[in-house]
Coordinates of C-alpha atoms and ligand atoms in Angstrom, one line a residue:
X872 CA 0.0 0.0 0.0
X873 CA 1.1 3.5 -0.9
X874 CA 2.0 5.8 2.0
X875 CA -0.6 8.6 1.8
X876 CA -0.5 12.0 3.5
X877 CA -3.9 12.3 5.0
X878 CA -3.7 16.1 5.3
X879 CA -3.1 16.4 1.6
X880 CA -6.2 14.3 1.0
X881 CA -8.2 16.5 3.4
X882 CA -7.1 19.6 1.5
X883 CA -8.0 18.0 -1.8
X884 CA -11.5 17.3 -0.4
X885 CA -11.7 20.9 0.8
X886 CA -10.8 22.2 -2.7
X887 CA -13.3 20.0 -4.4
X888 CA -16.1 21.4 -2.2
X889 CA -14.8 25.0 -2.4
X890 CA -14.9 24.9 -6.2
X891 CA -18.6 24.0 -6.2
X892 CA -19.3 26.6 -3.5
X893 CA -17.2 29.2 -5.3
X894 CA -15.9 29.9 -1.8
X895 CA -14.2 33.2 -1.2
X896 CA -10.4 33.0 -1.2
X897 CA -10.1 34.5 2.3
X898 CA -12.3 31.8 3.9
X899 CA -10.5 29.1 1.9
X900 CA -7.2 30.4 3.2
X901 CA -8.4 30.2 6.8
X902 CA -9.6 26.7 6.3
X903 CA -6.4 25.5 4.8
X904 CA -4.5 25.7 8.2
X905 CA -5.3 24.8 11.8
X906 CA -5.9 27.8 14.1
X907 CA -3.5 26.5 16.7
X908 CA -1.2 23.5 17.2
X909 CA 0.0 22.2 20.6
X910 CA 3.0 19.9 20.5
X911 CA 4.2 18.5 23.8
X912 CA 6.9 16.2 25.2
X913 CA 5.5 14.0 27.9
X914 CA 7.9 12.6 30.4
X915 CA 6.5 9.5 32.2
X916 CA 8.1 7.4 35.0
X917 CA 7.9 3.8 33.8
X918 CA 7.4 0.9 36.1
X919 CA 11.1 0.0 35.9
X920 CA 12.0 3.4 37.3
X921 CA 13.3 5.0 34.1
X922 CA 11.8 8.1 32.5
X923 CA 10.5 7.8 29.0
X924 CA 9.5 10.8 26.9
X925 CA 6.4 10.5 24.6
X926 CA 5.3 13.0 21.9
X927 CA 1.8 14.3 22.0
X928 CA -0.3 16.7 19.9
X929 CA -3.5 18.6 20.0
X930 CA -4.6 20.4 16.8
X931 CA -7.3 23.0 17.3
X932 CA -8.4 23.4 13.7
X933 CA -11.4 25.7 13.6
X934 CA -13.7 27.1 16.3
X935 CA -16.0 29.4 14.2
X936 CA -19.1 27.4 15.2
X937 CA -18.1 26.7 18.8
X938 CA -15.4 25.1 20.9
X939 CA -12.8 22.8 19.3
X940 CA -14.1 19.3 19.6
X941 CA -12.7 15.9 18.8
X942 CA -11.0 12.8 20.2
X943 CA -7.5 11.8 21.4
X944 CA -5.9 8.7 19.9
X945 CA -3.0 6.7 21.4
X946 CA -1.3 4.9 18.5
X947 CA 2.3 4.3 17.3
X948 CA 1.6 5.7 13.9
X949 CA 0.2 9.1 15.1
X950 CA 1.9 12.0 13.4
X951 CA 1.3 15.7 13.0
X952 CA -0.1 15.6 9.5
X953 CA -2.5 12.8 10.5
X954 CA -3.7 14.7 13.5
X955 CA -4.2 17.9 11.4
X956 CA -6.3 15.9 8.9
X957 CA -8.3 14.3 11.7
X958 CA -8.9 17.7 13.3
X959 CA -10.0 19.2 10.0
X960 CA -12.4 16.3 9.4
X961 CA -13.8 16.9 12.9
X962 CA -14.6 20.5 11.9
X963 CA -16.5 19.1 8.9
X964 CA -18.2 16.4 10.8
X965 CA -19.5 18.7 13.6
X966 CA -21.0 21.0 10.9
X967 CA -22.5 18.1 9.0
X968 CA -24.3 16.7 12.1
X969 CA -25.0 20.3 13.1
X970 CA -23.7 20.4 16.7
X971 CA -22.3 23.8 17.8
X972 CA -18.7 22.9 17.8
X973 CA -15.6 23.5 15.8
X974 CA -13.0 20.8 15.2
X975 CA -10.0 19.5 16.9
X976 CA -8.0 16.2 17.4
X977 CA -5.1 15.0 19.5
X978 CA -2.9 12.1 19.8
X979 CA 0.1 10.5 21.5
X980 CA 2.7 8.4 19.7
X981 CA 2.5 5.3 21.8
X982 CA 1.4 1.7 21.7
X983 CA -0.8 1.6 24.7
X984 CA -0.9 -2.3 24.7
X985 CA 2.8 -2.2 25.7
X986 CA 2.2 0.0 28.8
X987 CA 1.1 -1.2 32.2
X988 CA -2.1 0.3 33.6
X989 CA -0.1 2.6 35.9
X990 CA 2.1 3.8 33.0
X991 CA -1.0 4.5 30.9
X992 CA -2.6 6.5 33.7
X993 CA 0.6 8.5 34.3
X994 CA 0.9 9.2 30.6
X995 CA -2.8 10.4 30.3
X996 CA -2.5 12.6 33.4
X997 CA 0.8 14.1 32.3
X998 CA -0.6 15.0 28.9
X999 CA -3.4 17.0 30.6
X1000 CA -0.8 18.7 32.8
X1001 CA 0.8 20.0 29.7
X1002 CA -2.4 21.1 27.8
X1003 CA -4.9 22.0 30.5
X1004 CA -4.6 25.7 30.1
X1005 CA -5.6 25.4 26.4
X1006 CA -8.7 23.2 26.8
X1007 CA -12.0 23.7 28.7
X1008 CA -15.7 23.3 28.3
X1009 CA -16.0 26.4 26.2
X1010 CA -12.5 26.2 24.6
X1011 CA -11.7 22.7 23.5
X1012 CA -13.4 19.5 24.5
X1013 CA -11.5 16.2 23.9
X1014 CA -13.0 12.7 23.8
X1015 CA -12.0 9.1 23.1
X1016 CA -10.7 8.0 19.7
X1017 CA -8.6 5.0 18.6
X1018 CA -7.3 3.1 21.7
X1019 CA -8.6 5.5 24.3
X1020 CA -11.4 4.6 26.7
X1021 CA -13.9 6.1 29.2
X1022 CA -11.4 5.1 31.9
X1023 CA -8.7 7.2 30.3
X1024 CA -11.2 10.1 30.0
X1025 CA -11.9 9.8 33.7
X1026 CA -8.2 10.1 34.7
X1027 CA -8.0 13.2 32.4
X1028 CA -11.1 14.9 33.9
X1029 CA -9.8 14.2 37.4
X1030 CA -6.4 15.6 36.6
X1031 CA -8.0 18.7 35.1
X1032 CA -10.0 19.1 38.3
X1033 CA -6.9 18.9 40.4
X1034 CA -5.1 21.5 38.4
X1035 CA -8.0 24.0 38.1
X1036 CA -9.6 23.3 41.5
X1037 CA -13.0 22.7 39.8
X1038 CA -14.7 19.5 38.8
X1039 CA -15.9 20.3 35.4
X1040 CA -17.1 17.1 33.6
X1041 CA -17.9 19.1 30.4
X1042 CA -14.2 19.5 29.7
X1043 CA -14.1 16.0 28.2
X1044 CA -16.8 13.7 26.8
X1045 CA -16.9 9.9 26.6
X1046 CA -16.6 9.6 30.3
X1047 CA -17.8 6.7 32.5
X1048 CA -21.4 7.0 33.7
X1049 CA -20.2 7.3 37.2
X1050 CA -18.6 10.7 36.6
X1051 CA -20.9 12.5 34.2
X1052 CA -20.8 10.2 31.1
X1053 CA -24.0 9.9 29.1
X1054 CA -26.2 7.0 28.6
X1055 CA -25.8 5.6 25.1
X1056 CA -22.4 7.3 24.5
X1057 CA -20.4 4.0 24.3
X1058 CA -22.5 2.5 21.5
X1059 CA -23.3 5.9 19.9
X1060 CA -20.9 5.8 17.0
X1061 CA -22.0 2.3 15.9
X1062 CA -25.7 3.1 16.6
X1063 CA -25.5 6.3 14.4
X1064 CA -23.7 4.4 11.7
X1065 CA -26.4 1.8 11.5
X1066 CA -29.1 4.5 11.3
X1067 CA -27.1 5.8 8.2
X1068 CA -26.7 2.2 6.9
X1069 CA -30.5 1.7 7.0
X1070 CA -31.2 5.0 5.2
X1071 CA -28.5 4.5 2.6
X1072 CA -29.4 0.8 2.0
X1073 CA -33.0 1.8 1.4
X1074 CA -32.0 4.7 -1.0
X1075 CA -29.6 2.3 -2.8
X1076 CA -32.5 -0.2 -3.0
X1077 CA -30.6 -3.1 -1.4
X1078 CA -32.7 -6.0 -0.5
X1079 CA -33.6 -7.1 3.1
X1080 CA -30.8 -9.2 4.6
X1081 CA -28.1 -7.5 2.5
X1082 CA -24.6 -8.8 3.4
X1083 CA -22.2 -6.7 5.3
X1084 CA -18.4 -7.0 5.9
X1085 CA -16.8 -5.0 8.7
X1086 CA -13.1 -4.3 8.8
X1087 CA -12.0 -3.3 12.3
X1088 CA -13.5 -4.7 15.5
X1089 CA -12.8 -2.0 18.1
X1090 CA -15.5 0.0 19.9
X1091 CA -17.0 1.3 16.7
X1092 CA -16.8 -1.9 14.5
X1093 CA -18.1 -4.2 17.2
X1094 CA -21.2 -2.1 18.1
X1095 CA -21.9 -1.5 14.4
X1096 CA -21.8 -5.2 13.6
X1097 CA -24.0 -6.1 16.5
X1098 CA -26.6 -3.4 15.7
X1099 CA -26.5 -4.1 12.0
X1100 CA -27.3 -7.8 12.6
X1101 CA -30.1 -6.7 14.9
X1102 CA -31.5 -4.4 12.2
X1103 CA -31.8 -7.4 9.8
X1104 CA -28.5 -7.2 7.9
X1105 CA -26.4 -10.3 7.4
X1106 CA -22.9 -9.7 8.8
X1107 CA -20.7 -12.2 6.9
X1108 CA -17.2 -10.9 7.6
X1109 CA -15.3 -9.3 10.5
X1110 CA -11.6 -8.5 11.0
X1111 CA -9.3 -7.0 13.6
X1112 CA -5.6 -6.0 13.4
X1113 CA -4.6 -9.7 13.5
X1114 CA -6.8 -10.8 10.5
X1115 CA -10.4 -11.6 9.7
X1116 CA -13.1 -14.3 9.3
X1117 CA -15.7 -14.9 6.6
X1118 CA -18.9 -16.9 6.8
X1119 CA -21.2 -16.5 3.7
X1120 CA -24.2 -17.7 5.7
X1121 CA -23.7 -15.0 8.4
X1122 CA -22.1 -14.6 11.8
X1123 CA -23.6 -14.5 15.3
X1124 CA -21.8 -11.4 16.6
X1125 CA -22.3 -12.0 20.3
X1126 CA -20.7 -15.5 20.0
X1127 CA -17.8 -14.1 17.9
X1128 CA -17.3 -11.4 20.6
X1129 CA -17.2 -14.1 23.3
X1130 CA -14.6 -16.0 21.2
X1131 CA -12.5 -12.9 20.8
X1132 CA -12.6 -12.3 24.5
X1133 CA -11.4 -15.8 25.2
X1134 CA -8.7 -16.2 22.5
X1135 CA -7.7 -12.5 21.9
X1136 CA -8.4 -12.8 18.2
X1137 CA -11.2 -13.4 15.7
X1138 CA -9.1 -15.7 13.5
X1139 CA -9.9 -19.4 13.9
X1140 CA -13.5 -18.9 14.9
X1141 CA -15.2 -22.2 14.2
X1142 CA -17.1 -22.6 10.9
X1143 CA -15.4 -19.6 9.2
X1144 CA -12.8 -19.0 6.5
X1145 CA -9.8 -17.0 7.6
X1146 CA -9.2 -13.9 5.4
X1147 CA -6.6 -11.1 5.5
X1148 CA -7.7 -7.5 6.1
X1149 CA -6.9 -6.8 2.4
X1150 CA -9.1 -9.7 1.1
X1151 CA -12.0 -8.7 3.4
X1152 CA -12.3 -5.4 1.6
X1153 CA -12.7 -7.3 -1.7
X1154 CA -15.3 -9.9 -0.7
X1155 CA -18.5 -10.3 -2.7
X1156 CA -20.8 -8.4 -0.2
X1157 CA -23.5 -5.7 -0.6
X1158 CA -22.1 -3.4 2.0
X1159 CA -18.5 -2.8 3.1
X1160 CA -17.7 -1.0 6.4
X1161 CA -14.2 0.1 6.9
X1162 CA -14.0 0.7 10.7
X1163 CA -10.2 0.7 11.4
X1164 CA -7.6 3.3 10.4
X1165 CA -7.1 5.7 7.5
X1166 CA -6.2 4.9 3.9
X1167 CA -7.4 1.3 3.7
X1168 CA -9.1 1.9 0.3
X1169 CA -6.7 3.2 -2.3
X1170 CA -6.7 3.6 -6.0
X1171 CA -5.5 0.0 -6.6
X1172 CA -7.8 -2.0 -4.4
X1173 CA -10.8 0.3 -5.2
X1174 CA -10.9 -1.4 -8.6
X1175 CA -11.5 -4.7 -6.9
X1176 CA -14.2 -3.8 -4.4
X1177 CA -17.5 -5.6 -5.1
X1178 CA -19.7 -3.9 -2.5
X1179 CA -22.5 -1.5 -3.8
X1180 CA -22.4 0.6 -0.7
X1181 CA -19.5 1.7 1.6
X1182 CA -20.3 3.0 5.0
X1183 CA -17.1 4.7 6.4
X1184 CA -17.0 4.2 10.1
X1185 CA -13.2 4.8 10.4
X1186 CA -12.0 8.4 9.8
X1187 CA -10.4 8.8 6.4
X1188 CA -10.4 5.2 5.2
X1189 CA -10.8 6.2 1.5
X1190 CA -8.2 8.2 -0.4
X1191 CA -9.3 10.9 -2.9
X1192 CA -8.0 8.8 -5.8
X1193 CA -10.0 5.8 -4.6
X1194 CA -13.0 8.0 -4.4
X1195 CA -12.8 8.8 -8.1
X1196 CA -12.6 5.1 -9.0
X1197 CA -15.5 4.2 -6.7
X1198 CA -17.7 7.0 -8.0
X1199 CA -17.0 6.1 -11.6
X1200 CA -17.9 2.5 -10.8
X1201 CA -21.2 3.5 -9.3
X1202 CA -20.3 2.5 -5.7
X1203 CA -21.8 4.7 -3.1
X1204 CA -19.4 5.9 -0.4
X1205 CA -21.2 7.3 2.6
X1206 CA -18.4 9.4 4.1
X1207 CA -17.0 9.2 7.7
X1208 CA -18.0 12.8 8.4
X1209 CA -21.7 11.7 8.1
X1210 CA -21.6 7.9 9.0
X1211 CA -19.6 8.1 12.2
X1212 CA -20.9 11.4 13.4
X1213 CA -23.2 9.7 16.0
X1214 CA -20.2 9.6 18.3
X1215 CA -19.6 13.3 18.5
X1216 CA -23.4 14.0 18.4
X1217 CA -23.7 12.0 21.6
X1218 CA -20.7 13.7 23.0
X1219 CA -22.6 16.9 22.5
X1220 CA -25.6 15.5 24.3
X1221 CA -23.2 14.5 27.1
X1222 CA -21.7 18.0 27.3
X1223 CA -25.2 19.6 27.4
X1224 CA -26.1 17.3 30.3
X1225 CA -22.9 18.2 32.1
X1226 CA -23.5 21.9 31.7
X1227 CA -27.1 21.8 32.8
X1228 CA -26.6 19.1 35.5
X1229 CA -29.7 17.3 34.3
X1230 CA -29.4 13.8 33.0
X1231 CA -31.4 11.9 30.4
X1232 CA -32.3 8.2 30.1
X1233 CA -30.8 6.0 27.5
X1234 CA -34.0 6.0 25.5
X1235 CA -34.1 9.8 25.5
X1236 CA -30.5 10.1 24.4
X1237 CA -30.9 7.5 21.6
X1238 CA -34.0 9.2 20.4
X1239 CA -32.2 12.5 20.1
X1240 CA -29.3 10.8 18.4
X1241 CA -31.6 9.2 15.9
X1242 CA -33.0 12.6 15.0
X1243 CA -29.5 14.1 14.5
X1244 CA -28.6 11.2 12.2
X1245 CA -31.9 11.4 10.2
X1246 CA -31.4 15.2 9.8
X1247 CA -27.8 14.9 8.7
X1248 CA -28.7 12.1 6.2
X1249 CA -31.6 14.2 4.8
X1250 CA -29.4 17.3 4.4
X1251 CA -26.5 15.5 2.7
X1252 CA -28.8 13.7 0.4
X1253 CA -30.5 16.9 -0.7
X1254 CA -27.1 18.5 -1.5
X1255 CA -25.9 15.4 -3.3
X1256 CA -29.0 15.5 -5.5
X1257 CA -28.8 19.2 -6.1
X1258 CA -25.2 19.2 -7.2
X1259 CA -25.2 15.7 -8.7
X1260 CA -22.0 14.9 -6.9
X1261 CA -20.8 12.1 -4.6
X1262 CA -21.8 11.9 -1.0
X1263 CA -18.4 13.0 0.4
X1264 CA -18.4 16.2 -1.7
X1265 CA -22.0 16.8 -0.8
X1266 CA -21.2 16.5 3.0
X1267 CA -18.3 18.8 2.6
X1268 CA -20.3 21.4 0.6
X1269 CA -22.9 21.4 3.4
X1270 CA -20.4 21.7 6.1
X1271 CA -18.1 24.3 4.6
X1272 CA -21.0 26.4 3.8
X1273 CA -22.1 26.3 7.4
X1274 CA -18.5 27.0 8.7
X1275 CA -18.1 29.9 6.2
X1276 CA -21.3 31.4 7.4
X1277 CA -20.1 31.4 11.0
X1278 CA -16.7 32.8 10.0
X1279 CA -18.5 35.7 8.1
X1280 CA -21.0 36.3 10.9
X1281 CA -18.2 36.6 13.5
X1282 CA -16.0 38.6 11.3
X1283 CA -12.4 37.7 10.4
Ligands
LIG102 N1 -13.3 10.3 18.1 C1 -14.6 10.4 17.7 C2 -14.7 10.9 16.3 O1 -13.7 10.8 15.5 C3 -15.5 11.2 18.6 C4 -15.1 12.6 18.9 C5 -15.9 13.3 20.0 O2 -16.8 12.7 20.5 O3 -15.5 14.4 20.3 O4 -15.7 11.4 15.8

């Protein structure tokens, strides 16, 4: 696979939408760079007594529509251009799903699986020590992303409280329920994605019981698979970082999850064929769901994809060149900034509950989330039809227009 610079891809997507919008040059220039970048060195005392220094970033891309908002990822492949792209995509996503936020993203270069729990906690707390003056409920609101959990968010909120002398749960979302988390937040991204799957499958006229392959079995992929099966789709393939499994007759997701818990992998699940991650993307299925990392679908393998519909649950899984190939082949790509926006929409619901101090039931939260997803789908579809373009460009046109309006209203 080619090494792709995600920020270049993001800027290409921005240019495509800006062209249709005939966006003024000033606004385009503002959107081509993040507003602020924090780059920190994080010294952590390891269990063996030595100090190890980790690199961390927070990119605050745009805050025209509200505080910067977006997750923090812990991954060995994190780099500045990736975080810049992810922060830009958050700005777009928050405008597509229409929550009053700008966009941000952060990350630490680390493989958290190689740290003890104590080391992970010290790393998380130290990161907050270094950035706490630049975040806050009305400034920048982090959340979980790849390899970060409610437990990590709890340590961070606690550290923020110690440093500021105030317990302000609205500073970070995706927290455990016991400290101001929201009902429904954990499954929210998968839940929202399945709402989009249902709407898109119906618009694409897929038959009931359409087959689905999911690449990536973290928080997002596993909830998505479970809820898609519940909604009547036939999930036939799943994969994690170690490889995947394929069963043309369909999988029982709960049983597969149990198996993964016991063995640590999906591979070898009885009655299935082992497939590599690359092969999973090319299986003869109706719907393909990339739910792992960026740039899984590139120009070359885009030619071999057989699905009719792609629901992007990862951020940035398809490169701009692959988009061109897929569009030409009549394959619908429902972009990340729409499909996985249920996570941040529910982060918004968590934040409003924290700020008001009044909490909703799971049913209430999921009902509100369903409305956000339905609205976002309806609005993107309308732009897609109006401009006869692909869904990504439609989502970007909708979002950039909204961000540009806010920039103009506030004055440059
Ligand atoms: N990390 C998630 C995303 O990429 C959620 C961000 C948030 O809730 O702020 O959308």
